[in-house]
Coordinates of N, CA and C in Angstrom, one line a residue:
M1 N 81.4 102.6 107.1 CA 80.4 103.7 107.2 C 79.7 103.7 105.9
S2 N 78.4 103.8 105.9 CA 77.5 103.8 104.7 C 77.5 105.2 104.0
Y3 N 77.6 106.2 104.8 CA 77.5 107.6 104.3 C 76.1 108.0 103.8
D4 N 75.1 107.1 104.1 CA 73.7 107.2 103.6 C 73.2 108.7 103.9
L5 N 73.3 109.0 105.3 CA 72.8 110.4 105.6 C 73.7 111.5 105.2
F6 N 75.0 111.3 105.3 CA 76.1 112.2 104.8 C 75.8 112.6 103.4
A7 N 75.5 111.6 102.5 CA 75.4 111.8 101.1 C 74.4 112.9 100.7
G8 N 73.2 112.9 101.4 CA 72.3 113.9 101.1 C 72.6 115.3 101.5
Y9 N 73.5 115.5 102.4 CA 73.9 116.9 102.8 C 75.2 117.3 102.4
Y10 N 76.1 116.4 101.9 CA 77.5 116.5 101.8 C 77.9 117.7 100.9
D11 N 77.2 117.9 99.8 CA 77.6 119.0 98.9 C 77.2 120.4 99.6
R12 N 76.1 120.5 100.3 CA 75.7 121.6 101.0 C 76.6 122.0 102.2
L13 N 77.1 121.0 102.9 CA 78.0 121.1 104.0 C 79.4 121.6 103.4
M14 N 79.7 121.2 102.2 CA 81.0 121.4 101.7 C 81.0 122.6 100.6
E15 N 80.0 123.4 100.8 CA 79.7 124.5 99.8 C 81.0 125.4 99.7
D16 N 81.8 125.4 100.6 CA 83.1 126.2 100.5 C 84.1 125.6 99.7
A17 N 84.0 124.4 99.4 CA 85.1 123.7 98.7 C 85.1 124.2 97.3
D18 N 86.3 124.7 96.9 CA 86.4 125.3 95.5 C 86.9 124.2 94.5
Y19 N 85.9 123.4 94.0 CA 86.2 122.2 93.1 C 86.9 122.8 91.8
P20 N 86.3 123.9 91.2 CA 87.0 124.3 89.9 C 88.5 124.7 90.2
G21 N 88.6 125.6 91.3 CA 90.0 126.0 91.7 C 91.0 124.8 92.0
R22 N 90.5 124.0 92.8 CA 91.3 122.8 93.2 C 91.7 121.9 92.1
T23 N 90.7 121.7 91.1 CA 90.9 120.9 89.9 C 92.0 121.6 89.0
A24 N 92.0 122.9 88.9 CA 93.0 123.7 88.2 C 94.3 123.4 88.8
Y25 N 94.4 123.5 90.1 CA 95.6 123.3 90.9 C 96.2 121.9 90.6
L26 N 95.4 120.9 90.6 CA 95.8 119.6 90.4 C 96.2 119.3 89.0
L27 N 95.6 119.9 88.0 CA 96.0 119.8 86.6 C 97.4 120.5 86.4
G28 N 97.6 121.6 87.2 CA 99.0 122.3 87.1 C 100.0 121.4 87.7
L29 N 99.7 120.6 88.7 CA 100.7 119.6 89.2 C 100.9 118.4 88.1
F30 N 99.9 118.0 87.5 CA 100.1 117.0 86.4 C 101.0 117.6 85.4
A31 N 100.8 118.8 84.9 CA 101.5 119.4 83.9 C 103.0 119.6 84.3
K32 N 103.2 120.0 85.7 CA 104.6 120.3 86.1 C 105.4 119.1 86.2
H33 N 104.8 117.9 86.7 CA 105.5 116.7 87.0 C 105.4 115.6 85.9
D34 N 104.5 115.9 84.9 CA 104.3 114.7 83.9 C 103.6 115.4 82.7
R35 N 102.3 115.1 82.6 CA 101.6 115.8 81.5 C 100.1 115.6 81.9
R36 N 99.1 116.3 81.2 CA 97.8 116.3 81.4 C 97.3 114.9 81.1
P37 N 96.6 114.1 82.0 CA 96.0 113.0 81.7 C 94.9 112.9 80.7
A38 N 94.7 111.9 80.0 CA 93.5 111.7 79.1 C 92.4 110.9 79.6
L39 N 92.9 109.9 80.4 CA 91.9 109.0 81.1 C 92.3 109.0 82.6
L40 N 91.4 109.6 83.5 CA 91.8 109.8 85.0 C 90.9 109.1 85.8
L41 N 91.5 108.3 86.8 CA 90.8 107.8 87.9 C 90.6 108.8 89.1
D42 N 89.4 108.9 89.5 CA 89.1 109.6 90.7 C 88.7 108.7 91.9
A43 N 89.7 108.2 92.6 CA 89.4 107.2 93.6 C 88.8 108.0 94.8
A44 N 87.7 107.1 95.5 CA 87.0 107.8 96.5 C 86.4 109.1 96.1
C45 N 85.6 109.0 95.0 CA 85.2 110.2 94.3 C 83.9 110.9 95.1
G46 N 83.4 110.2 96.0 CA 82.3 110.8 96.8 C 81.1 111.2 95.9
T47 N 80.6 112.4 96.1 CA 79.5 112.9 95.3 C 80.0 113.4 93.9
G48 N 81.2 113.2 93.6 CA 81.6 113.5 92.1 C 82.1 114.9 92.0
G49 N 82.3 115.7 92.9 CA 82.7 117.1 92.6 C 83.9 117.3 91.8
F50 N 85.0 116.5 92.0 CA 86.1 116.5 91.3 C 86.0 115.8 89.9
S51 N 85.3 114.7 89.9 CA 85.0 113.9 88.6 C 84.4 114.8 87.6
L52 N 83.4 115.7 88.1 CA 82.7 116.5 87.3 C 83.5 117.6 86.6
E53 N 84.4 118.2 87.5 CA 85.3 119.2 87.0 C 86.3 118.7 86.1
F54 N 86.9 117.6 86.4 CA 87.9 117.0 85.2 C 87.2 116.7 84.0
S55 N 85.9 116.2 84.1 CA 85.2 115.9 82.8 C 84.9 117.2 82.1
R56 N 84.7 118.2 82.7 CA 84.3 119.5 82.1 C 85.7 120.0 81.4
Q57 N 86.8 119.6 81.8 CA 88.1 120.0 81.2 C 88.4 119.1 80.0
G58 N 87.5 118.1 79.7 CA 87.8 117.3 78.5 C 88.5 116.1 78.8
I59 N 88.6 115.7 80.0 CA 89.3 114.5 80.4 C 88.2 113.4 80.6
E60 N 88.5 112.2 80.1 CA 87.7 111.0 80.3 C 88.0 110.6 81.8
V61 N 86.8 110.4 82.5 CA 86.9 110.2 84.0 C 86.2 108.8 84.5
I62 N 86.9 108.1 85.4 CA 86.3 107.0 86.0 C 86.3 107.3 87.5
G63 N 85.1 107.5 88.0 CA 84.9 107.8 89.5 C 84.7 106.5 90.2
A64 N 85.3 106.2 91.3 CA 85.1 105.0 92.0 C 84.8 105.4 93.5
D65 N 83.8 104.7 94.1 CA 83.5 105.1 95.5 C 82.7 103.9 96.1
P66 N 83.0 103.5 97.4 CA 82.3 102.3 98.0 C 80.9 102.7 98.4
S67 N 80.5 103.9 98.4 CA 79.1 104.3 98.9 C 78.1 104.4 97.8
P68 N 77.1 103.6 97.7 CA 76.1 103.7 96.7 C 75.3 105.1 96.8
S69 N 75.2 105.5 98.0 CA 74.5 106.8 98.3 C 75.2 107.9 97.7
M70 N 76.5 108.0 97.9 CA 77.3 109.1 97.4 C 77.3 109.0 95.8
L71 N 77.4 107.8 95.3 CA 77.5 107.6 93.8 C 76.2 108.1 93.1
A72 N 75.0 107.8 93.9 CA 73.7 108.2 93.3 C 73.7 109.7 93.1
V73 N 74.3 110.4 94.1 CA 74.3 111.9 94.0 C 75.2 112.3 92.8
A74 N 76.4 111.5 92.7 CA 77.4 111.9 91.7 C 76.8 111.7 90.3
R75 N 76.1 110.6 90.1 CA 75.5 110.3 88.8 C 74.5 111.3 88.4
E76 N 73.6 111.7 89.4 CA 72.5 112.7 89.1 C 73.2 114.0 88.7
K77 N 74.3 114.5 89.4 CA 75.0 115.7 89.0 C 75.7 115.6 87.6
A78 N 76.2 114.5 87.4 CA 76.9 114.4 86.1 C 75.8 114.3 84.9
D79 N 74.7 113.6 85.2 CA 73.5 113.6 84.2 C 73.0 115.0 83.9
R80 N 72.8 115.7 85.0 CA 72.3 117.1 84.9 C 73.2 118.0 84.2
A81 N 74.6 117.8 84.4 CA 75.5 118.6 83.7 C 75.8 118.2 82.3
G82 N 75.3 117.0 81.9 CA 75.5 116.5 80.5 C 77.0 115.9 80.3
E83 N 77.7 115.5 81.5 CA 79.0 114.9 81.4 C 78.9 113.4 81.5
N84 N 79.7 112.8 80.6 CA 79.7 111.3 80.5 C 80.8 110.8 81.4
I85 N 80.4 110.3 82.4 CA 81.3 109.7 83.6 C 81.0 108.4 83.9
L86 N 82.0 107.5 84.0 CA 81.7 106.1 84.4 C 82.0 106.1 86.0
F87 N 80.9 105.8 86.7 CA 81.0 105.7 88.0 C 81.0 104.2 88.5
L88 N 81.9 103.7 89.3 CA 81.9 102.4 89.8 C 81.9 102.4 91.4
C89 N 81.1 101.4 91.9 CA 80.8 101.3 93.2 C 82.0 100.3 93.8
Q90 N 83.1 100.9 94.0 CA 84.4 100.2 94.4 C 85.2 101.0 95.4
S91 N 85.6 100.3 96.5 CA 86.7 101.0 97.3 C 88.0 101.0 96.6
A92 N 88.8 101.9 97.2 CA 90.2 101.9 96.5 C 91.0 100.5 96.8
Q93 N 90.6 99.9 98.0 CA 91.3 98.7 98.3 C 90.9 97.5 97.5
E94 N 89.8 97.6 96.9 CA 89.2 96.5 96.1 C 89.0 97.0 94.7
L95 N 89.8 98.0 94.2 CA 89.7 98.4 92.9 C 89.9 97.5 91.8
E96 N 89.0 97.4 90.8 CA 89.1 96.5 89.7 C 88.6 97.2 88.3
L97 N 89.6 97.6 87.6 CA 89.3 98.3 86.3 C 89.5 97.3 85.2
Y98 N 89.0 97.7 84.0 CA 89.2 96.8 82.8 C 90.5 97.1 82.1
G99 N 91.1 98.2 82.4 CA 92.3 98.5 81.9 C 93.1 99.6 82.7
T100 N 94.1 100.2 82.1 CA 94.9 101.3 82.9 C 94.4 102.6 82.6
V101 N 94.8 103.5 83.5 CA 94.6 104.9 83.4 C 95.9 105.6 83.3
D102 N 95.9 107.0 82.7 CA 97.2 107.6 82.7 C 97.2 108.7 83.7
G103 N 96.4 108.6 84.7 CA 96.5 109.6 85.8 C 95.4 109.2 86.9
A104 N 95.7 109.6 88.1 CA 94.8 109.2 89.2 C 94.9 110.3 90.3
V105 N 93.8 110.5 91.0 CA 93.8 111.4 92.1 C 92.9 110.7 93.2
C106 N 93.2 111.1 94.4 CA 92.4 110.7 95.5 C 92.2 112.0 96.5
C107 N 91.1 112.6 96.6 CA 91.1 113.9 97.2 C 90.3 114.1 98.5
M108 N 90.3 115.1 99.1 CA 89.5 115.5 100.2 C 89.7 114.5 101.4
D109 N 91.0 114.2 101.6 CA 91.4 113.4 102.9 C 90.8 112.0 102.8
S110 N 90.4 111.5 101.7 CA 89.7 110.2 101.6 C 90.6 109.1 102.1
L111 N 91.9 109.1 101.9 CA 92.7 108.1 102.4 C 92.9 108.1 104.0
N112 N 92.6 109.3 104.6 CA 92.6 109.3 106.0 C 91.6 108.4 106.7
H113 N 90.5 108.2 105.8 CA 89.4 107.4 106.3 C 89.6 106.0 106.3
I114 N 90.8 105.6 105.8 CA 91.1 104.1 105.9 C 92.0 104.0 107.2
A115 N 91.4 103.5 108.2 CA 92.1 103.6 109.5 C 93.1 102.5 109.8
D116 N 93.0 101.3 109.0 CA 93.8 100.3 109.1 C 95.1 100.6 108.2
Y117 N 96.3 100.5 108.6 CA 97.4 100.7 107.8 C 97.6 99.7 106.7
G118 N 97.4 98.4 107.0 CA 97.4 97.4 106.0 C 96.4 97.7 104.9
E119 N 95.2 98.2 105.1 CA 94.3 98.6 104.1 C 94.8 99.9 103.4
F120 N 95.3 100.8 104.1 CA 95.9 101.9 103.4 C 96.9 101.6 102.5
C121 N 97.8 100.7 102.8 CA 98.7 100.2 101.8 C 98.2 99.5 100.7
R122 N 97.2 98.7 100.9 CA 96.5 98.0 99.9 C 95.8 99.0 98.8
A123 N 95.3 100.1 99.4 CA 94.6 101.0 98.5 C 95.6 101.7 97.6
L124 N 96.7 102.1 98.1 CA 97.7 102.7 97.2 C 98.2 101.6 96.2
A125 N 98.3 100.3 96.6 CA 98.8 99.3 95.6 C 97.8 99.0 94.6
R126 N 96.5 99.0 94.9 CA 95.4 98.8 94.0 C 95.4 99.9 92.9
I127 N 95.5 101.1 93.3 CA 95.5 102.3 92.5 C 96.7 102.2 91.5
A128 N 97.9 101.9 92.2 CA 99.1 101.8 91.3 C 99.0 100.7 90.3
L129 N 98.3 99.6 90.6 CA 98.1 98.5 89.7 C 97.5 98.9 88.3
F130 N 96.6 99.9 88.4 CA 95.9 100.2 87.2 C 96.3 101.5 86.7
L131 N 97.5 102.0 87.0 CA 98.1 103.2 86.6 C 99.2 102.9 85.7
E132 N 99.3 103.5 84.5 CA 100.3 103.2 83.6 C 101.7 103.5 84.1
P133 N 102.7 102.9 83.8 CA 104.0 103.1 84.3 C 104.4 104.5 83.9
G134 N 105.0 105.2 84.8 CA 105.5 106.6 84.6 C 104.5 107.7 84.8
R135 N 103.2 107.3 85.0 CA 102.2 108.2 85.1 C 101.9 108.6 86.7
L136 N 101.2 109.6 87.0 CA 101.1 110.1 88.4 C 99.7 109.8 89.1
L137 N 99.9 109.5 90.4 CA 98.8 109.4 91.3 C 99.1 110.7 92.4
I138 N 98.1 111.6 92.3 CA 98.2 112.7 93.3 C 97.1 112.6 94.3
F139 N 97.6 112.6 95.5 CA 96.5 112.4 96.7 C 96.8 113.4 97.8
D140 N 95.9 113.6 98.6 CA 96.1 114.5 99.8 C 95.8 113.8 101.2
L141 N 96.4 114.2 102.2 CA 96.1 113.7 103.5 C 96.0 114.8 104.6
N142 N 95.1 114.6 105.5 CA 95.2 115.5 106.7 C 96.4 115.1 107.4
T143 N 97.1 116.1 108.1 CA 98.4 115.9 108.8 C 98.1 115.5 110.2
P144 N 99.1 114.9 110.8 CA 99.1 114.7 112.3 C 98.9 116.0 113.0
Y145 N 99.4 117.1 112.6 CA 99.2 118.4 113.2 C 97.7 118.7 113.3
K146 N 97.0 118.6 112.2 CA 95.6 118.9 112.2 C 94.8 118.1 113.2
H147 N 95.2 116.7 113.2 CA 94.4 115.8 114.1 C 94.7 116.3 115.6
R148 N 96.0 116.7 115.9 CA 96.3 117.0 117.2 C 95.6 118.4 117.6
A149 N 95.9 119.4 116.8 CA 95.6 120.8 117.1 C 94.2 121.3 116.8
L150 N 93.5 120.7 115.8 CA 92.3 121.2 115.3 C 91.2 120.3 115.4
L151 N 91.3 119.0 114.9 CA 90.3 118.1 115.2 C 90.2 117.7 116.7
A152 N 91.4 117.2 117.1 CA 91.5 116.8 118.7 C 90.2 116.2 119.3
D153 N 89.7 116.8 120.3 CA 88.5 116.3 121.0 C 87.5 117.4 120.9
N154 N 87.5 118.1 119.8 CA 86.5 119.2 119.5 C 85.2 118.7 119.0
T155 N 84.2 119.7 119.1 CA 82.9 119.5 118.6 C 82.6 120.7 117.7
F156 N 81.9 120.3 116.5 CA 81.6 121.3 115.6 C 80.1 121.3 115.3
V157 N 79.5 122.4 115.1 CA 78.1 122.4 114.7 C 77.9 123.1 113.5
Y158 N 76.9 122.4 112.7 CA 76.6 122.9 111.3 C 75.1 123.1 111.3
E159 N 74.6 124.2 110.8 CA 73.1 124.5 110.9 C 72.7 125.0 109.5
L160 N 71.8 124.1 108.8 CA 71.1 124.5 107.6 C 69.7 124.7 107.8
D161 N 69.0 125.2 106.9 CA 67.5 125.4 106.9 C 66.8 124.2 107.6
D162 N 67.2 123.0 107.0 CA 66.4 121.7 107.3 C 67.4 120.7 108.0
L163 N 68.6 121.2 108.6 CA 69.4 120.2 109.2 C 70.2 120.9 110.3
Y164 N 70.2 120.2 111.4 CA 71.2 120.6 112.6 C 72.2 119.5 112.7
L165 N 73.5 119.7 112.5 CA 74.4 118.6 112.5 C 75.5 118.8 113.6
C166 N 75.7 118.0 114.6 CA 76.7 117.9 115.6 C 77.8 117.0 115.3
W167 N 79.0 117.4 115.1 CA 80.1 116.8 114.7 C 81.1 116.6 115.9
Q168 N 81.3 115.4 116.5 CA 82.0 115.3 117.6 C 83.3 114.4 117.4
N169 N 84.4 114.9 117.9 CA 85.6 114.1 117.6 C 86.2 113.7 118.9
E170 N 86.9 112.5 118.9 CA 87.5 111.9 120.0 C 89.0 111.4 119.6
T171 N 89.9 112.0 120.0 CA 91.3 111.7 119.4 C 92.1 110.9 120.4
Q172 N 92.7 109.9 119.9 CA 93.7 109.2 120.8 C 94.9 108.8 119.9
G173 N 96.1 109.3 120.2 CA 97.2 109.0 119.3 C 97.0 109.7 117.9
N174 N 97.2 108.7 117.0 CA 97.0 109.1 115.6 C 95.5 108.9 115.0
M175 N 94.6 108.4 115.9 CA 93.3 108.1 115.5 C 92.3 109.1 116.0
T176 N 91.4 109.5 115.2 CA 90.2 110.4 115.6 C 89.0 109.6 115.3
D177 N 88.2 109.4 116.3 CA 86.9 108.7 116.1 C 85.7 109.9 115.9
I178 N 85.1 109.9 114.9 CA 84.1 110.9 114.6 C 82.6 110.4 114.5
T179 N 81.9 111.1 115.3 CA 80.4 110.8 115.4 C 79.6 112.0 114.8
L180 N 78.7 111.7 113.9 CA 77.9 112.7 113.3 C 76.5 112.5 113.9
D181 N 75.9 113.4 114.5 CA 74.5 113.3 114.8 C 73.7 114.4 113.9
F182 N 72.8 113.8 113.2 CA 72.0 114.6 112.1 C 70.6 114.8 112.8
F183 N 70.1 116.0 112.8 CA 68.8 116.4 113.3 C 68.1 116.9 112.1
M184 N 67.2 116.1 111.4 CA 66.6 116.6 110.1 C 65.3 116.9 110.2
L185 N 64.9 118.1 109.6 CA 63.6 118.6 109.7 C 62.6 117.9 108.8
E186 N 61.5 117.3 109.4 CA 60.5 116.5 108.7 C 59.4 117.5 108.2
P187 N 58.6 116.9 107.2 CA 57.5 117.8 106.7 C 56.6 118.3 107.7
D188 N 56.3 117.6 108.8 CA 55.4 117.9 109.8 C 56.0 119.0 110.8
G189 N 57.2 119.3 110.6 CA 57.9 120.3 111.5 C 58.8 119.7 112.5
R190 N 58.6 118.4 112.8 CA 59.4 117.8 113.8 C 60.7 117.4 113.2
Y191 N 61.7 117.1 114.1 CA 63.2 116.7 113.8 C 63.2 115.2 114.0
S192 N 63.7 114.5 113.1 CA 64.2 113.1 113.3 C 65.7 113.1 113.5
R193 N 66.3 112.1 114.1 CA 67.7 112.0 114.4 C 68.3 110.8 113.7
G194 N 69.3 111.0 113.2 CA 70.1 109.8 112.6 C 71.6 110.1 113.0
C195 N 72.3 108.9 113.0 CA 73.8 109.0 113.3 C 74.6 108.2 112.4
E196 N 75.8 108.7 112.3 CA 76.8 107.9 111.4 C 78.1 108.1 112.2
A197 N 79.0 107.2 112.1 CA 80.3 107.3 112.8 C 81.4 106.6 111.8
F198 N 82.6 107.3 112.0 CA 83.7 106.7 111.2 C 85.0 107.2 112.0
S199 N 86.1 106.6 111.4 CA 87.4 107.2 112.1 C 88.3 107.6 111.0
E200 N 89.2 108.5 111.4 CA 90.3 109.0 110.5 C 91.6 108.8 111.2
R201 N 92.6 108.3 110.4 CA 93.9 108.1 110.9 C 94.9 109.2 110.2
A202 N 95.6 109.7 111.1 CA 96.7 110.5 110.5 C 98.0 109.8 110.2
Y203 N 98.4 109.8 109.0 CA 99.6 109.0 108.7 C 100.8 109.9 108.6
G204 N 102.0 109.5 109.3 CA 103.1 110.3 109.2 C 103.9 110.0 107.9
A205 N 105.0 110.9 107.8 CA 105.7 110.7 106.5 C 106.3 109.4 106.3
E206 N 106.9 108.8 107.3 CA 107.5 107.5 107.2 C 106.6 106.4 106.8
E207 N 105.4 106.5 107.5 CA 104.3 105.5 107.1 C 103.9 105.6 105.5
V208 N 103.8 106.9 105.2 CA 103.4 107.1 103.7 C 104.5 106.6 102.9
E209 N 105.7 107.0 103.1 CA 106.8 106.5 102.2 C 107.0 105.1 102.1
R210 N 106.7 104.3 103.3 CA 106.9 103.0 103.2 C 105.7 102.3 102.4
A211 N 104.5 102.8 102.5 CA 103.4 102.4 101.8 C 103.5 102.6 100.3
L212 N 104.1 103.8 99.9 CA 104.4 104.1 98.5 C 105.4 103.1 97.9
R213 N 106.5 102.8 98.7 CA 107.4 101.8 98.2 C 106.9 100.5 97.9
A214 N 106.1 100.0 98.8 CA 105.4 98.7 98.7 C 104.4 98.7 97.5
A215 N 103.9 99.8 97.2 CA 103.0 100.0 96.1 C 103.5 100.1 94.7
G216 N 104.9 100.3 94.7 CA 105.6 100.5 93.4 C 105.4 101.9 93.0
L217 N 105.4 102.8 93.9 CA 105.2 104.3 93.5 C 106.4 105.1 94.1
S218 N 106.9 106.0 93.4 CA 108.0 106.8 93.8 C 107.4 108.2 94.3
L219 N 108.0 108.7 95.3 CA 107.5 110.0 95.8 C 108.2 111.2 95.0
E220 N 107.5 111.9 94.2 CA 108.1 113.0 93.4 C 108.1 114.3 94.2
A221 N 107.0 114.6 95.0 CA 107.0 116.0 95.7 C 105.9 115.9 96.7
V222 N 106.1 116.7 97.8 CA 105.1 116.9 98.8 C 104.9 118.4 99.0
Y223 N 103.7 118.8 98.9 CA 103.4 120.3 99.0 C 102.5 120.6 100.1
D224 N 102.6 121.8 100.6 CA 101.5 122.4 101.4 C 100.3 122.5 100.6
D225 N 99.1 122.3 101.2 CA 97.9 122.3 100.4 C 97.6 123.5 99.6
G226 N 97.4 123.3 98.3 CA 97.0 124.5 97.4 C 98.2 125.2 96.9
T227 N 99.4 124.8 97.2 CA 100.7 125.5 96.8 C 101.7 124.7 96.3
E228 N 102.8 125.2 95.8 CA 103.9 124.4 95.4 C 105.1 124.7 96.3
Q229 N 104.7 125.0 97.6 CA 105.6 125.2 98.6 C 105.8 123.9 99.6
S230 N 107.0 123.8 100.2 CA 107.2 122.7 101.1 C 106.3 122.7 102.3
P231 N 106.0 121.6 102.8 CA 105.2 121.4 104.1 C 105.8 122.3 105.2
R232 N 104.8 123.0 106.0 CA 105.2 123.6 107.2 C 104.8 122.8 108.5
P233 N 105.4 123.1 109.6 CA 105.0 122.5 110.8 C 103.6 122.4 111.1
D234 N 102.9 123.6 110.7 CA 101.5 123.6 111.0 C 100.6 123.4 109.7
S235 N 101.2 122.7 108.7 CA 100.4 122.4 107.6 C 99.2 121.5 108.0
Q236 N 98.0 121.7 107.5 CA 96.8 121.0 107.9 C 96.6 119.9 106.8
R237 N 96.9 120.1 105.6 CA 96.8 119.0 104.6 C 97.9 119.1 103.6
L238 N 98.4 117.9 103.3 CA 99.6 117.8 102.4 C 99.1 117.2 101.1
I239 N 99.8 117.6 100.0 CA 99.5 117.1 98.6 C 100.7 116.2 98.3
Y240 N 100.5 114.9 97.9 CA 101.6 114.0 97.6 C 101.5 113.8 96.0
V241 N 102.6 114.0 95.4 CA 102.7 113.7 93.9 C 103.6 112.5 93.8
T242 N 103.0 111.4 93.2 CA 103.7 110.1 93.3 C 103.7 109.6 91.9
R243 N 104.7 108.8 91.4 CA 104.7 108.2 90.1 C 104.8 106.7 90.2
R244 N 104.1 106.2 89.2 CA 104.2 104.7 89.1 C 105.5 104.2 88.5
L245 N 106.2 103.3 89.2 CA 107.4 102.8 88.7 C 107.3 101.9 87.4
P246 N 108.3 101.6 86.7 CA 108.3 100.7 85.6 C 107.6 99.4 85.9
S247 N 107.1 98.8 84.9 CA 106.2 97.5 85.2 C 107.0 96.4 86.0
Q248 N 108.3 96.4 85.8 CA 109.0 95.4 86.6 C 109.1 95.6 88.1
A249 N 108.6 96.8 88.5 CA 108.5 97.1 90.0 C 107.1 97.2 90.4
A250 N 106.2 96.2 89.8 CA 104.8 96.1 90.0 C 104.5 96.0 91.6
P251 N 103.4 96.5 92.0 CA 103.1 96.4 93.5 C 102.9 94.9 93.8
R252 N 103.2 94.6 95.0 CA 102.9 93.2 95.5 C 101.5 93.1 96.0
E253 N 100.9 91.9 95.5 CA 99.6 91.6 95.8 C 99.5 91.0 97.2

């Protein structure tokens, strides 16, 4: 998926996302399980909401995302805010940094968008490869419960002044195929239509733990989203705190 259409409306559609609050929460987890990072990788950074907030906290940030359209929005926001962030057009699976970082995050269910399990494993391994031994990767995932009970085969509608968006889901097993129909208001008053489609995969605990072992990451904790509480049966999103193992346990290429 290119996210070309999504990029232009993403921040407005996600206006309820509390980036400052979620950033503070993530920094609290870094402090609890390790220490505050000085150089942070924000994998699948999208339009840079988290990259910007971490940078505002005095952390040097590398934001990586495979979508040029998303990164164009992220760069514009960082320039406007006067924050010096390095943005790279790279997927997590193909990550290639010049050195290591001492902390990494992957937020907003981005890893769920990797629908192939082998690619999911590769993404974790590539991030781990550029993470200093002993340092943390914190990421979140939508749960199988959310896919079954909330996304399922439902349709959601979003309406802005200049956009009508129909979000349709089709769920089979652990896979949800998502179709976005954009109806965009043109200057002459007519609406034009565009469509983007992608899939999300819900990963179970055993799949995640197996991928972490292969990547050379230990599982430190799993929390219900936004808390330091254990997951519940109806948790919609889980937070995984993982640690890079010593260099002798480097991830397999």
